[in-house]
Amino acid sequence: MSTSPSPVSSAVGPVRVGQLWQDMAPDMVDRERMLRVLAQTDTHAECVVERDRQGTAGRKARPLAIRRFATSAFKLIEDVVDDADQALYARFLAAMTDVQGANPSPVAYAAAALRVHHELTAEAAKAQG
């Protein structure tokens, strides 16, 4: 039986500065250890422990091989928003915050996102033709 991490979906993109990853090692899952990528080279990522129930938050982790992030050893928790996507992100976020009520339903949020999607699709069609 192999103890090496197994590959996960190739849908996970490249490791980027600013991402938050959960350490999925058996001894780290219960600790909810989360690592934020601070810098990277072609082969390694420099991370800081952002959360750890055992009290190591704020400390730098040892450099981690980039290839390990494409396995089940880590789970992407929070991605970074590219500058090019920032305006689109802001529109979706504004639509989410416009949802009214003390306990808005997931359907209300979905309807707000769908409305923005339709607006963006119409704007793209108008720009092309």
PDB file of C-alpha atoms in Angstrom:
ATOM      1  CA  MET A   1       0.000   0.000   0.000  1.00  0.00           C
ATOM      2  CA  SER A   2       1.374   3.402  -1.010  1.00  0.00           C
ATOM      3  CA  THR A   3       1.463   6.215   1.519  1.00  0.00           C
ATOM      4  CA  SER A   4       2.122   8.885  -1.092  1.00  0.00           C
ATOM      5  CA  PRO A   5      -0.696  11.337  -1.779  1.00  0.00           C
ATOM      6  CA  SER A   6      -2.906  10.514  -4.715  1.00  0.00           C
ATOM      7  CA  PRO A   7      -3.527  12.970  -7.547  1.00  0.00           C
ATOM      8  CA  VAL A   8      -6.675  15.046  -7.485  1.00  0.00           C
ATOM      9  CA  SER A   9      -8.635  16.699 -10.243  1.00  0.00           C
ATOM     10  CA  SER A  10      -6.612  18.640 -12.786  1.00  0.00           C
ATOM     11  CA  ALA A  11      -9.222  21.384 -12.325  1.00  0.00           C
ATOM     12  CA  VAL A  12      -6.976  22.824  -9.614  1.00  0.00           C
ATOM     13  CA  GLY A  13      -4.923  25.478 -11.331  1.00  0.00           C
ATOM     14  CA  PRO A  14      -1.376  26.526 -10.656  1.00  0.00           C
ATOM     15  CA  VAL A  15      -0.168  27.471  -7.211  1.00  0.00           C
ATOM     16  CA  ARG A  16      -0.205  31.265  -6.872  1.00  0.00           C
ATOM     17  CA  VAL A  17       0.874  33.780  -4.262  1.00  0.00           C
ATOM     18  CA  GLY A  18      -2.050  34.637  -2.007  1.00  0.00           C
ATOM     19  CA  GLN A  19      -3.836  31.285  -2.147  1.00  0.00           C
ATOM     20  CA  LEU A  20      -4.952  29.572   1.065  1.00  0.00           C
ATOM     21  CA  TRP A  21      -4.489  25.796   1.266  1.00  0.00           C
ATOM     22  CA  GLN A  22      -5.567  23.292   3.913  1.00  0.00           C
ATOM     23  CA  ASP A  23      -2.969  20.711   4.895  1.00  0.00           C
ATOM     24  CA  MET A  24      -4.732  17.363   4.451  1.00  0.00           C
ATOM     25  CA  ALA A  25      -2.108  15.212   6.165  1.00  0.00           C
ATOM     26  CA  PRO A  26      -3.862  12.866   8.595  1.00  0.00           C
ATOM     27  CA  ASP A  27      -2.270  14.543  11.628  1.00  0.00           C
ATOM     28  CA  MET A  28      -3.099  18.055  10.341  1.00  0.00           C
ATOM     29  CA  VAL A  29      -6.766  17.735   9.351  1.00  0.00           C
ATOM     30  CA  ASP A  30      -8.030  17.816  12.948  1.00  0.00           C
ATOM     31  CA  ARG A  31      -5.761  20.783  13.628  1.00  0.00           C
ATOM     32  CA  GLU A  32      -7.358  22.613  10.666  1.00  0.00           C
ATOM     33  CA  ARG A  33      -3.894  23.739   9.572  1.00  0.00           C
ATOM     34  CA  MET A  34      -4.130  26.321   6.775  1.00  0.00           C
ATOM     35  CA  LEU A  35      -1.200  27.682   4.787  1.00  0.00           C
ATOM     36  CA  ARG A  36      -1.093  30.962   2.830  1.00  0.00           C
ATOM     37  CA  VAL A  37       1.337  31.072  -0.119  1.00  0.00           C
ATOM     38  CA  LEU A  38       3.708  34.031   0.336  1.00  0.00           C
ATOM     39  CA  ALA A  39       6.182  33.445  -2.492  1.00  0.00           C
ATOM     40  CA  GLN A  40       7.143  30.754  -4.945  1.00  0.00           C
ATOM     41  CA  THR A  41       9.884  29.554  -7.225  1.00  0.00           C
ATOM     42  CA  ASP A  42       9.566  27.077 -10.079  1.00  0.00           C
ATOM     43  CA  THR A  43       9.752  24.193  -7.614  1.00  0.00           C
ATOM     44  CA  HIS A  44       8.768  25.373  -4.124  1.00  0.00           C
ATOM     45  CA  ALA A  45       6.246  27.557  -2.307  1.00  0.00           C
ATOM     46  CA  GLU A  46       7.026  29.602   0.777  1.00  0.00           C
ATOM     47  CA  CYS A  47       4.019  29.610   3.103  1.00  0.00           C
ATOM     48  CA  VAL A  48       2.938  31.014   6.435  1.00  0.00           C
ATOM     49  CA  VAL A  49       0.664  29.092   8.790  1.00  0.00           C
ATOM     50  CA  GLU A  50      -2.518  31.154   8.825  1.00  0.00           C
ATOM     51  CA  ARG A  51      -4.536  28.843  11.060  1.00  0.00           C
ATOM     52  CA  ASP A  52      -3.637  25.967  13.331  1.00  0.00           C
ATOM     53  CA  ARG A  53      -5.492  24.800  16.422  1.00  0.00           C
ATOM     54  CA  GLN A  54      -2.141  23.771  17.894  1.00  0.00           C
ATOM     55  CA  GLY A  55      -0.908  27.361  18.002  1.00  0.00           C
ATOM     56  CA  THR A  56       1.613  27.621  15.174  1.00  0.00           C
ATOM     57  CA  ALA A  57      -0.315  30.355  13.324  1.00  0.00           C
ATOM     58  CA  GLY A  58       1.959  33.146  12.144  1.00  0.00           C
ATOM     59  CA  ARG A  59       5.000  30.932  11.723  1.00  0.00           C
ATOM     60  CA  LYS A  60       6.590  30.171   8.386  1.00  0.00           C
ATOM     61  CA  ALA A  61       6.270  26.602   7.194  1.00  0.00           C
ATOM     62  CA  ARG A  62       9.223  24.871   5.599  1.00  0.00           C
ATOM     63  CA  PRO A  63       9.285  25.356   1.796  1.00  0.00           C
ATOM     64  CA  LEU A  64       6.830  22.979   0.117  1.00  0.00           C
ATOM     65  CA  ALA A  65       7.288  21.340  -3.276  1.00  0.00           C
ATOM     66  CA  ILE A  66       4.835  22.869  -5.762  1.00  0.00           C
ATOM     67  CA  ARG A  67       4.000  19.421  -7.157  1.00  0.00           C
ATOM     68  CA  ARG A  68       2.535  18.390  -3.766  1.00  0.00           C
ATOM     69  CA  PHE A  69      -0.293  20.919  -4.177  1.00  0.00           C
ATOM     70  CA  ALA A  70      -1.610  18.903  -7.142  1.00  0.00           C
ATOM     71  CA  THR A  71      -2.137  15.869  -4.902  1.00  0.00           C
ATOM     72  CA  SER A  72      -4.533  15.053  -2.104  1.00  0.00           C
ATOM     73  CA  ALA A  73      -1.928  16.376   0.375  1.00  0.00           C
ATOM     74  CA  PHE A  74      -3.492  19.854   0.107  1.00  0.00           C
ATOM     75  CA  LYS A  75      -6.946  21.265  -0.600  1.00  0.00           C
ATOM     76  CA  LEU A  76      -7.414  24.733  -2.099  1.00  0.00           C
ATOM     77  CA  ILE A  77      -9.586  26.749   0.279  1.00  0.00           C
ATOM     78  CA  GLU A  78      -9.292  30.253  -1.146  1.00  0.00           C
ATOM     79  CA  ASP A  79      -7.997  31.334  -4.524  1.00  0.00           C
ATOM     80  CA  VAL A  80      -6.803  34.798  -5.458  1.00  0.00           C
ATOM     81  CA  VAL A  81      -8.726  37.101  -7.761  1.00  0.00           C
ATOM     82  CA  ASP A  82      -6.723  38.317 -10.761  1.00  0.00           C
ATOM     83  CA  ASP A  83      -6.698  42.048 -11.452  1.00  0.00           C
ATOM     84  CA  ALA A  84      -8.433  41.382 -14.784  1.00  0.00           C
ATOM     85  CA  ASP A  85     -11.281  39.655 -12.951  1.00  0.00           C
ATOM     86  CA  GLN A  86     -11.579  42.262 -10.202  1.00  0.00           C
ATOM     87  CA  ALA A  87     -14.285  44.334 -11.969  1.00  0.00           C
ATOM     88  CA  LEU A  88     -16.382  41.223 -12.656  1.00  0.00           C
ATOM     89  CA  TYR A  89     -15.895  40.052  -9.079  1.00  0.00           C
ATOM     90  CA  ALA A  90     -17.039  43.452  -7.798  1.00  0.00           C
ATOM     91  CA  ARG A  91     -20.237  43.266  -9.872  1.00  0.00           C
ATOM     92  CA  PHE A  92     -21.105  39.820  -8.549  1.00  0.00           C
ATOM     93  CA  LEU A  93     -20.264  40.874  -4.994  1.00  0.00           C
ATOM     94  CA  ALA A  94     -22.464  43.977  -5.331  1.00  0.00           C
ATOM     95  CA  ALA A  95     -25.332  41.796  -6.543  1.00  0.00           C
ATOM     96  CA  MET A  96     -24.886  39.480  -3.548  1.00  0.00           C
ATOM     97  CA  THR A  97     -24.933  42.382  -1.089  1.00  0.00           C
ATOM     98  CA  ASP A  98     -28.102  43.764  -2.700  1.00  0.00           C
ATOM     99  CA  VAL A  99     -30.019  40.647  -1.656  1.00  0.00           C
ATOM    100  CA  GLN A 100     -32.423  41.820   1.022  1.00  0.00           C
ATOM    101  CA  GLY A 101     -33.867  40.249   4.136  1.00  0.00           C
ATOM    102  CA  ALA A 102     -32.685  38.991   7.485  1.00  0.00           C
ATOM    103  CA  ASN A 103     -32.212  35.434   6.210  1.00  0.00           C
ATOM    104  CA  PRO A 104     -31.805  35.523   2.428  1.00  0.00           C
ATOM    105  CA  SER A 105     -32.218  32.181   0.734  1.00  0.00           C
ATOM    106  CA  PRO A 106     -29.644  30.540  -1.523  1.00  0.00           C
ATOM    107  CA  VAL A 107     -32.196  30.971  -4.331  1.00  0.00           C
ATOM    108  CA  ALA A 108     -32.107  34.758  -3.862  1.00  0.00           C
ATOM    109  CA  TYR A 109     -28.309  34.733  -4.141  1.00  0.00           C
ATOM    110  CA  ALA A 110     -28.451  32.497  -7.203  1.00  0.00           C
ATOM    111  CA  ALA A 111     -31.004  34.794  -8.849  1.00  0.00           C
ATOM    112  CA  ALA A 112     -28.758  37.805  -8.195  1.00  0.00           C
ATOM    113  CA  ALA A 113     -25.756  36.028  -9.719  1.00  0.00           C
ATOM    114  CA  LEU A 114     -27.824  34.908 -12.703  1.00  0.00           C
ATOM    115  CA  ARG A 115     -29.000  38.479 -13.281  1.00  0.00           C
ATOM    116  CA  VAL A 116     -25.369  39.689 -13.391  1.00  0.00           C
ATOM    117  CA  HIS A 117     -24.467  36.806 -15.701  1.00  0.00           C
ATOM    118  CA  HIS A 118     -27.253  37.834 -18.123  1.00  0.00           C
ATOM    119  CA  GLU A 119     -26.106  41.466 -17.982  1.00  0.00           C
ATOM    120  CA  LEU A 120     -22.522  40.475 -18.774  1.00  0.00           C
ATOM    121  CA  THR A 121     -23.621  38.197 -21.619  1.00  0.00           C
ATOM    122  CA  ALA A 122     -25.728  41.004 -23.136  1.00  0.00           C
ATOM    123  CA  GLU A 123     -22.838  43.474 -22.809  1.00  0.00           C
ATOM    124  CA  ALA A 124     -20.443  41.043 -24.504  1.00  0.00           C
ATOM    125  CA  ALA A 125     -22.901  40.432 -27.355  1.00  0.00           C
ATOM    126  CA  LYS A 126     -23.404  44.180 -27.823  1.00  0.00           C
ATOM    127  CA  ALA A 127     -19.620  44.744 -27.914  1.00  0.00           C
ATOM    128  CA  GLN A 128     -19.169  42.070 -30.615  1.00  0.00           C
ATOM    129  CA  GLY A 129     -21.952  43.194 -32.884  1.00  0.00           C
TER     130      GLY A 129
END
